[in-house]
Amino acid sequence: MDDNFSSIVKAVVWGRNVYDSIAKFLQFQLTVNVVAVSLAFLGACAIADTPLKAVQMMWVNLLQDALASLSLATELPTEEVLRRKPYSRHQSIVSSTMLSNILLHSTYQLAVLLYFLFAGDRFFDIDSGRDFDMRGIPTQHFTFIFNVLAVMTLFNEFNCRKLNGALNVFSGIRTSRIFLAIWISSFFLQIIIVQFGGYAFFTKALSLEQWLWCLLFGVGELVFAQLLVLTRLVFAYWRRQGCFKEVSIPHSHDNAVFQDSSIEDEHHTRISYVNLSDQNVNSTDA
């Protein structure tokens, strides 16, 4: 390290990039954890079985812990990190925007998963994985739930690349070769696991129609993220224009009486204070 200003700028850039990489990974990991744990818990309570088997949970954990951390933490810094204000040392690494993204994306994914958990068999006209006779046998019903969760998780990685509400989540994607390589590899591994996993991964091959639905809900993650960003921008614009102002409520008669009484009390207090001051002055002169 020298006293060259360019070296100081590089240190700041890489320091902020490391901080942002940790925040990106936390946003991605917490979203997957909330969805997977909630689905397992609700499935156990509702149907006395979990739609995600142990080996499938291990693959989801591998996606979020190893592969996602490598893909999100290996992106090179950009000039954008110098344009924002520095974070306070007392500020939580999980910002309010990140927390809202985690909760809202988890809600979107859980809504899709719970719908297909209870209505997916009728939607695709397939055997229900909820039936007691089908337990212990791979079904397309539960395979679809596992696959749509993995696909939505993969597409949510693109959303987690941006933390400050950027509309273009694909900005700089061409320079993130490691991210692209890991994402494409994960997607192809997911295809192999679903189509050829069998009893090893407790999966049954899905049809083309079912895969297209999985991709549709995966792309829906990107669309949902854009809607959230646009909603925040609209509210920020309205706030700058002064659309959200405090509305003055006219005082009723009771409030007016109460206000007059408070003024009288304040006036009485001031008179008492003056009288007390005069007494002290008189006692001092004496």
CSV table of C-alpha atoms in Angstrom, one decimal:
chain,number,residue,atom,x,y,z
A,1,MET,CA,0.0,0.0,0.0
A,2,ASP,CA,1.4,3.4,-1.0
A,3,ASP,CA,0.2,7.0,-0.7
A,4,ASN,CA,-1.1,7.1,-4.3
A,5,PHE,CA,-4.6,8.4,-4.5
A,6,SER,CA,-5.6,5.7,-7.1
A,7,SER,CA,-4.5,3.0,-4.7
A,8,ILE,CA,-6.8,4.5,-2.0
A,9,VAL,CA,-9.7,4.6,-4.5
A,10,LYS,CA,-9.1,0.9,-5.4
A,11,ALA,CA,-9.1,0.0,-1.7
A,12,VAL,CA,-12.4,1.7,-1.2
A,13,VAL,CA,-13.9,0.1,-4.3
A,14,TRP,CA,-12.9,-3.4,-3.3
A,15,GLY,CA,-13.9,-2.9,0.3
A,16,ARG,CA,-17.4,-1.8,-0.8
A,17,ASN,CA,-17.6,-4.6,-3.3
A,18,VAL,CA,-16.8,-7.2,-0.5
A,19,TYR,CA,-19.5,-5.6,1.7
A,20,ASP,CA,-22.1,-5.7,-1.2
A,21,SER,CA,-21.2,-9.3,-2.0
A,22,ILE,CA,-21.9,-10.4,1.5
A,23,ALA,CA,-25.2,-8.5,1.4
A,24,LYS,CA,-26.2,-10.0,-1.9
A,25,PHE,CA,-25.5,-13.5,-0.6
A,26,LEU,CA,-27.5,-12.9,2.6
A,27,GLN,CA,-30.5,-11.6,0.6
A,28,PHE,CA,-30.4,-14.7,-1.6
A,29,GLN,CA,-29.8,-17.2,1.2
A,30,LEU,CA,-32.4,-15.8,3.6
A,31,THR,CA,-35.1,-15.9,0.9
A,32,VAL,CA,-34.4,-19.5,0.1
A,33,ASN,CA,-34.3,-20.5,3.8
A,34,VAL,CA,-37.6,-18.8,4.6
A,35,VAL,CA,-39.3,-20.5,1.6
A,36,ALA,CA,-37.9,-24.0,2.2
A,37,VAL,CA,-38.5,-24.0,5.9
A,38,SER,CA,-42.0,-22.6,5.6
A,39,LEU,CA,-42.9,-25.1,2.9
A,40,ALA,CA,-41.6,-28.0,4.9
A,41,PHE,CA,-43.4,-26.8,8.1
A,42,LEU,CA,-46.7,-26.1,6.3
A,43,GLY,CA,-46.5,-29.4,4.4
A,44,ALA,CA,-45.9,-31.3,7.6
A,45,CYS,CA,-48.9,-29.6,9.3
A,46,ALA,CA,-51.3,-29.8,6.4
A,47,ILE,CA,-50.6,-33.2,4.8
A,48,ALA,CA,-48.4,-34.9,7.4
A,49,ASP,CA,-45.6,-35.1,4.8
A,50,THR,CA,-43.1,-32.7,3.3
A,51,PRO,CA,-43.1,-32.2,-0.5
A,52,LEU,CA,-39.3,-31.7,-0.3
A,53,LYS,CA,-37.3,-34.8,0.5
A,54,ALA,CA,-34.0,-34.8,2.4
A,55,VAL,CA,-31.8,-35.2,-0.7
A,56,GLN,CA,-33.8,-32.5,-2.5
A,57,MET,CA,-33.2,-30.1,0.5
A,58,MET,CA,-29.5,-30.9,0.3
A,59,TRP,CA,-29.5,-29.9,-3.4
A,60,VAL,CA,-31.3,-26.7,-2.6
A,61,ASN,CA,-28.8,-26.0,0.2
A,62,LEU,CA,-26.0,-26.7,-2.2
A,63,LEU,CA,-27.5,-24.1,-4.6
A,64,GLN,CA,-27.7,-21.4,-2.0
A,65,ASP,CA,-24.6,-22.1,0.1
A,66,ALA,CA,-21.9,-23.1,-2.3
A,67,LEU,CA,-22.8,-22.3,-5.9
A,68,ALA,CA,-24.7,-19.1,-5.1
A,69,SER,CA,-21.9,-17.8,-2.8
A,70,LEU,CA,-19.4,-18.4,-5.5
A,71,SER,CA,-21.5,-16.7,-8.2
A,72,LEU,CA,-22.5,-13.7,-6.2
A,73,ALA,CA,-19.2,-13.1,-4.4
A,74,THR,CA,-17.0,-13.3,-7.5
A,75,GLU,CA,-18.4,-10.4,-9.4
A,76,LEU,CA,-16.0,-7.6,-10.2
A,77,PRO,CA,-16.7,-4.1,-8.7
A,78,THR,CA,-18.1,-1.4,-10.9
A,79,GLU,CA,-18.2,2.4,-10.8
A,80,GLU,CA,-21.6,2.3,-9.2
A,81,VAL,CA,-20.1,1.5,-5.8
A,82,LEU,CA,-18.4,4.9,-5.7
A,83,ARG,CA,-21.5,6.9,-6.6
A,84,ARG,CA,-23.5,5.8,-3.5
A,85,LYS,CA,-23.0,7.2,0.0
A,86,PRO,CA,-20.9,5.1,2.4
A,87,TYR,CA,-22.7,2.9,4.9
A,88,SER,CA,-22.6,3.8,8.6
A,89,ARG,CA,-20.7,1.5,10.9
A,90,HIS,CA,-23.8,1.2,13.0
A,91,GLN,CA,-26.1,0.3,10.1
A,92,SER,CA,-27.3,-3.2,9.8
A,93,ILE,CA,-26.0,-5.2,6.9
A,94,VAL,CA,-29.6,-6.3,6.2
A,95,SER,CA,-31.2,-3.0,5.1
A,96,SER,CA,-34.9,-2.2,5.0
A,97,THR,CA,-34.9,-2.6,1.3
A,98,MET,CA,-33.3,-6.0,1.6
A,99,LEU,CA,-35.7,-7.1,4.3
A,100,SER,CA,-38.7,-6.1,2.2
A,101,ASN,CA,-37.2,-8.0,-0.8
A,102,ILE,CA,-36.7,-11.1,1.3
A,103,LEU,CA,-40.3,-11.0,2.7
A,104,LEU,CA,-42.0,-10.2,-0.6
A,105,HIS,CA,-40.1,-12.6,-2.8
A,106,SER,CA,-40.6,-15.3,-0.1
A,107,THR,CA,-44.4,-14.6,-0.2
A,108,TYR,CA,-44.4,-14.8,-4.0
A,109,GLN,CA,-42.6,-18.2,-4.0
A,110,LEU,CA,-44.7,-19.6,-1.2
A,111,ALA,CA,-47.9,-18.6,-2.9
A,112,VAL,CA,-46.9,-20.5,-6.0
A,113,LEU,CA,-45.6,-23.6,-4.1
A,114,LEU,CA,-48.7,-23.8,-1.8
A,115,TYR,CA,-51.1,-23.5,-4.7
A,116,PHE,CA,-49.4,-26.4,-6.6
A,117,LEU,CA,-49.1,-28.4,-3.3
A,118,PHE,CA,-52.9,-28.4,-2.9
A,119,ALA,CA,-54.1,-28.0,-6.5
A,120,GLY,CA,-51.2,-29.1,-8.7
A,121,ASP,CA,-52.6,-32.6,-9.3
A,122,ARG,CA,-55.8,-31.2,-10.6
A,123,PHE,CA,-54.1,-28.5,-12.6
A,124,PHE,CA,-52.0,-31.0,-14.5
A,125,ASP,CA,-54.4,-34.0,-14.2
A,126,ILE,CA,-51.7,-36.2,-12.5
A,127,ASP,CA,-51.5,-38.4,-9.5
A,128,SER,CA,-51.5,-36.5,-6.2
A,129,GLY,CA,-48.4,-36.8,-4.0
A,130,ARG,CA,-50.6,-36.1,-1.0
A,131,ASP,CA,-52.3,-39.5,-1.2
A,132,PHE,CA,-51.0,-41.9,1.4
A,133,ASP,CA,-50.7,-44.7,-1.2
A,134,MET,CA,-48.3,-42.6,-3.2
A,135,ARG,CA,-45.9,-41.9,-0.4
A,136,GLY,CA,-42.5,-43.6,-0.9
A,137,ILE,CA,-42.9,-43.4,-4.7
A,138,PRO,CA,-41.6,-40.4,-6.8
A,139,THR,CA,-44.5,-38.5,-8.3
A,140,GLN,CA,-44.6,-35.7,-10.9
A,141,HIS,CA,-46.7,-33.7,-8.4
A,142,PHE,CA,-43.9,-33.3,-5.8
A,143,THR,CA,-41.2,-33.3,-8.5
A,144,PHE,CA,-42.9,-30.3,-10.0
A,145,ILE,CA,-42.9,-28.5,-6.6
A,146,PHE,CA,-39.2,-29.3,-6.1
A,147,ASN,CA,-38.4,-28.1,-9.6
A,148,VAL,CA,-40.4,-24.9,-9.5
A,149,LEU,CA,-38.7,-24.0,-6.2
A,150,ALA,CA,-35.2,-24.6,-7.7
A,151,VAL,CA,-36.0,-22.6,-10.9
A,152,MET,CA,-37.4,-19.6,-9.0
A,153,THR,CA,-34.4,-19.7,-6.8
A,154,LEU,CA,-32.1,-19.7,-9.8
A,155,PHE,CA,-33.9,-16.7,-11.4
A,156,ASN,CA,-33.9,-14.9,-8.1
A,157,GLU,CA,-30.1,-14.9,-8.2
A,158,PHE,CA,-30.3,-12.2,-10.9
A,159,ASN,CA,-32.4,-10.1,-8.7
A,160,CYS,CA,-29.9,-10.4,-5.8
A,161,ARG,CA,-27.1,-9.0,-8.0
A,162,LYS,CA,-28.5,-5.5,-7.4
A,163,LEU,CA,-29.2,-4.2,-3.9
A,164,ASN,CA,-30.1,-0.5,-4.3
A,165,GLY,CA,-33.2,-0.9,-6.5
A,166,ALA,CA,-31.7,-1.0,-9.9
A,167,LEU,CA,-34.1,-1.7,-12.7
A,168,ASN,CA,-31.6,-3.5,-15.0
A,169,VAL,CA,-30.5,-6.6,-13.0
A,170,PHE,CA,-28.6,-7.8,-16.1
A,171,SER,CA,-26.2,-4.8,-16.0
A,172,GLY,CA,-22.6,-6.0,-16.2
A,173,ILE,CA,-23.6,-9.6,-16.7
A,174,ARG,CA,-21.2,-10.1,-19.6
A,175,THR,CA,-18.2,-9.4,-17.4
A,176,SER,CA,-19.5,-11.8,-14.7
A,177,ARG,CA,-18.3,-15.0,-16.4
A,178,ILE,CA,-18.0,-17.0,-13.2
A,179,PHE,CA,-21.6,-16.1,-12.4
A,180,LEU,CA,-22.9,-17.1,-15.8
A,181,ALA,CA,-20.9,-20.4,-15.8
A,182,ILE,CA,-22.2,-21.4,-12.3
A,183,TRP,CA,-25.8,-20.4,-13.2
A,184,ILE,CA,-25.8,-22.3,-16.5
A,185,SER,CA,-24.2,-25.4,-14.8
A,186,SER,CA,-26.7,-25.3,-12.0
A,187,PHE,CA,-29.6,-25.1,-14.5
A,188,PHE,CA,-28.3,-28.1,-16.5
A,189,LEU,CA,-27.7,-30.1,-13.3
A,190,GLN,CA,-31.3,-29.3,-12.2
A,191,ILE,CA,-32.5,-30.7,-15.6
A,192,ILE,CA,-30.5,-33.9,-15.1
A,193,ILE,CA,-31.7,-34.4,-11.5
A,194,VAL,CA,-35.3,-34.0,-12.4
A,195,GLN,CA,-35.4,-36.0,-15.6
A,196,PHE,CA,-33.0,-38.8,-14.6
A,197,GLY,CA,-32.7,-38.6,-10.8
A,198,GLY,CA,-35.2,-41.4,-10.1
A,199,TYR,CA,-35.2,-42.8,-6.7
A,200,ALA,CA,-31.8,-41.4,-5.9
A,201,PHE,CA,-33.3,-37.8,-5.9
A,202,PHE,CA,-36.9,-39.0,-5.5
A,203,THR,CA,-37.9,-37.4,-8.8
A,204,LYS,CA,-40.0,-38.4,-11.8
A,205,ALA,CA,-39.5,-36.9,-15.2
A,206,LEU,CA,-41.6,-33.9,-16.0
A,207,SER,CA,-43.3,-33.1,-19.3
A,208,LEU,CA,-42.5,-30.2,-21.6
A,209,GLU,CA,-45.6,-28.4,-20.5
A,210,GLN,CA,-44.6,-28.7,-16.8
A,211,TRP,CA,-41.1,-27.4,-17.6
A,212,LEU,CA,-42.6,-24.4,-19.4
A,213,TRP,CA,-44.7,-23.6,-16.3
A,214,CYS,CA,-41.6,-23.8,-14.1
A,215,LEU,CA,-39.8,-21.4,-16.4
A,216,LEU,CA,-42.8,-19.1,-16.5
A,217,PHE,CA,-42.8,-18.8,-12.7
A,218,GLY,CA,-39.0,-18.4,-12.7
A,219,VAL,CA,-39.3,-15.5,-15.1
A,220,GLY,CA,-42.1,-14.2,-12.9
A,221,GLU,CA,-39.5,-13.7,-10.3
A,222,LEU,CA,-37.8,-11.2,-12.5
A,223,VAL,CA,-41.1,-9.4,-13.4
A,224,PHE,CA,-42.1,-9.3,-9.7
A,225,ALA,CA,-38.8,-7.7,-8.8
A,226,GLN,CA,-39.3,-5.1,-11.5
A,227,LEU,CA,-42.7,-4.3,-10.1
A,228,LEU,CA,-41.3,-3.8,-6.6
A,229,VAL,CA,-38.6,-1.4,-7.9
A,230,LEU,CA,-41.1,0.6,-10.0
A,231,THR,CA,-43.5,0.8,-6.9
A,232,ARG,CA,-40.6,2.2,-4.8
A,233,LEU,CA,-39.7,4.7,-7.5
A,234,VAL,CA,-43.3,5.9,-7.8
A,235,PHE,CA,-43.7,6.4,-4.0
A,236,ALA,CA,-40.3,8.2,-3.9
A,237,TYR,CA,-41.4,10.5,-6.7
A,238,TRP,CA,-44.7,11.3,-4.9
A,239,ARG,CA,-42.8,11.9,-1.7
A,240,ARG,CA,-40.5,14.4,-3.4
A,241,GLN,CA,-43.5,16.1,-5.0
A,242,GLY,CA,-45.1,16.6,-1.6
A,243,CYS,CA,-48.0,14.3,-2.3
A,244,PHE,CA,-47.8,12.8,1.2
A,245,LYS,CA,-48.6,15.7,3.5
A,246,GLU,CA,-50.0,15.8,6.9
A,247,VAL,CA,-53.7,16.6,6.8
A,248,SER,CA,-54.8,19.2,9.4
A,249,ILE,CA,-57.9,18.0,11.3
A,250,PRO,CA,-60.3,20.8,12.3
A,251,HIS,CA,-60.7,21.1,16.0
A,252,SER,CA,-64.0,20.2,17.5
A,253,HIS,CA,-65.7,22.1,20.2
A,254,ASP,CA,-64.3,19.9,22.9
A,255,ASN,CA,-60.8,20.3,21.6
A,256,ALA,CA,-61.3,24.1,21.5
A,257,VAL,CA,-62.4,24.1,25.2
A,258,PHE,CA,-59.5,21.9,26.1
A,259,GLN,CA,-57.1,24.2,24.2
A,260,ASP,CA,-58.5,27.2,26.0
A,261,SER,CA,-58.2,25.6,29.3
A,262,SER,CA,-54.6,24.6,28.6
A,263,ILE,CA,-53.9,28.3,27.7
A,264,GLU,CA,-55.5,29.4,30.9
A,265,ASP,CA,-53.4,26.9,32.9
A,266,GLU,CA,-50.3,28.1,31.1
A,267,HIS,CA,-51.2,31.8,31.8
A,268,HIS,CA,-51.9,31.0,35.4
A,269,THR,CA,-48.6,29.2,35.7
A,270,ARG,CA,-46.8,32.2,34.3
A,271,ILE,CA,-48.6,34.6,36.7
A,272,SER,CA,-47.7,32.3,39.7
A,273,TYR,CA,-44.1,32.3,38.5
A,274,VAL,CA,-44.0,36.1,38.3
A,275,ASN,CA,-45.6,36.5,41.7
A,276,LEU,CA,-43.1,34.0,43.2
A,277,SER,CA,-40.2,36.0,41.6
A,278,ASP,CA,-41.5,39.2,43.1
A,279,GLN,CA,-41.7,37.6,46.5
A,280,ASN,CA,-38.1,36.5,46.2
A,281,VAL,CA,-37.0,39.9,45.2
A,282,ASN,CA,-38.8,41.6,48.1
A,283,SER,CA,-37.4,39.1,50.6
A,284,THR,CA,-33.9,39.8,49.3
A,285,ASP,CA,-34.4,43.6,49.6
A,286,ALA,CA,-35.6,43.1,53.1
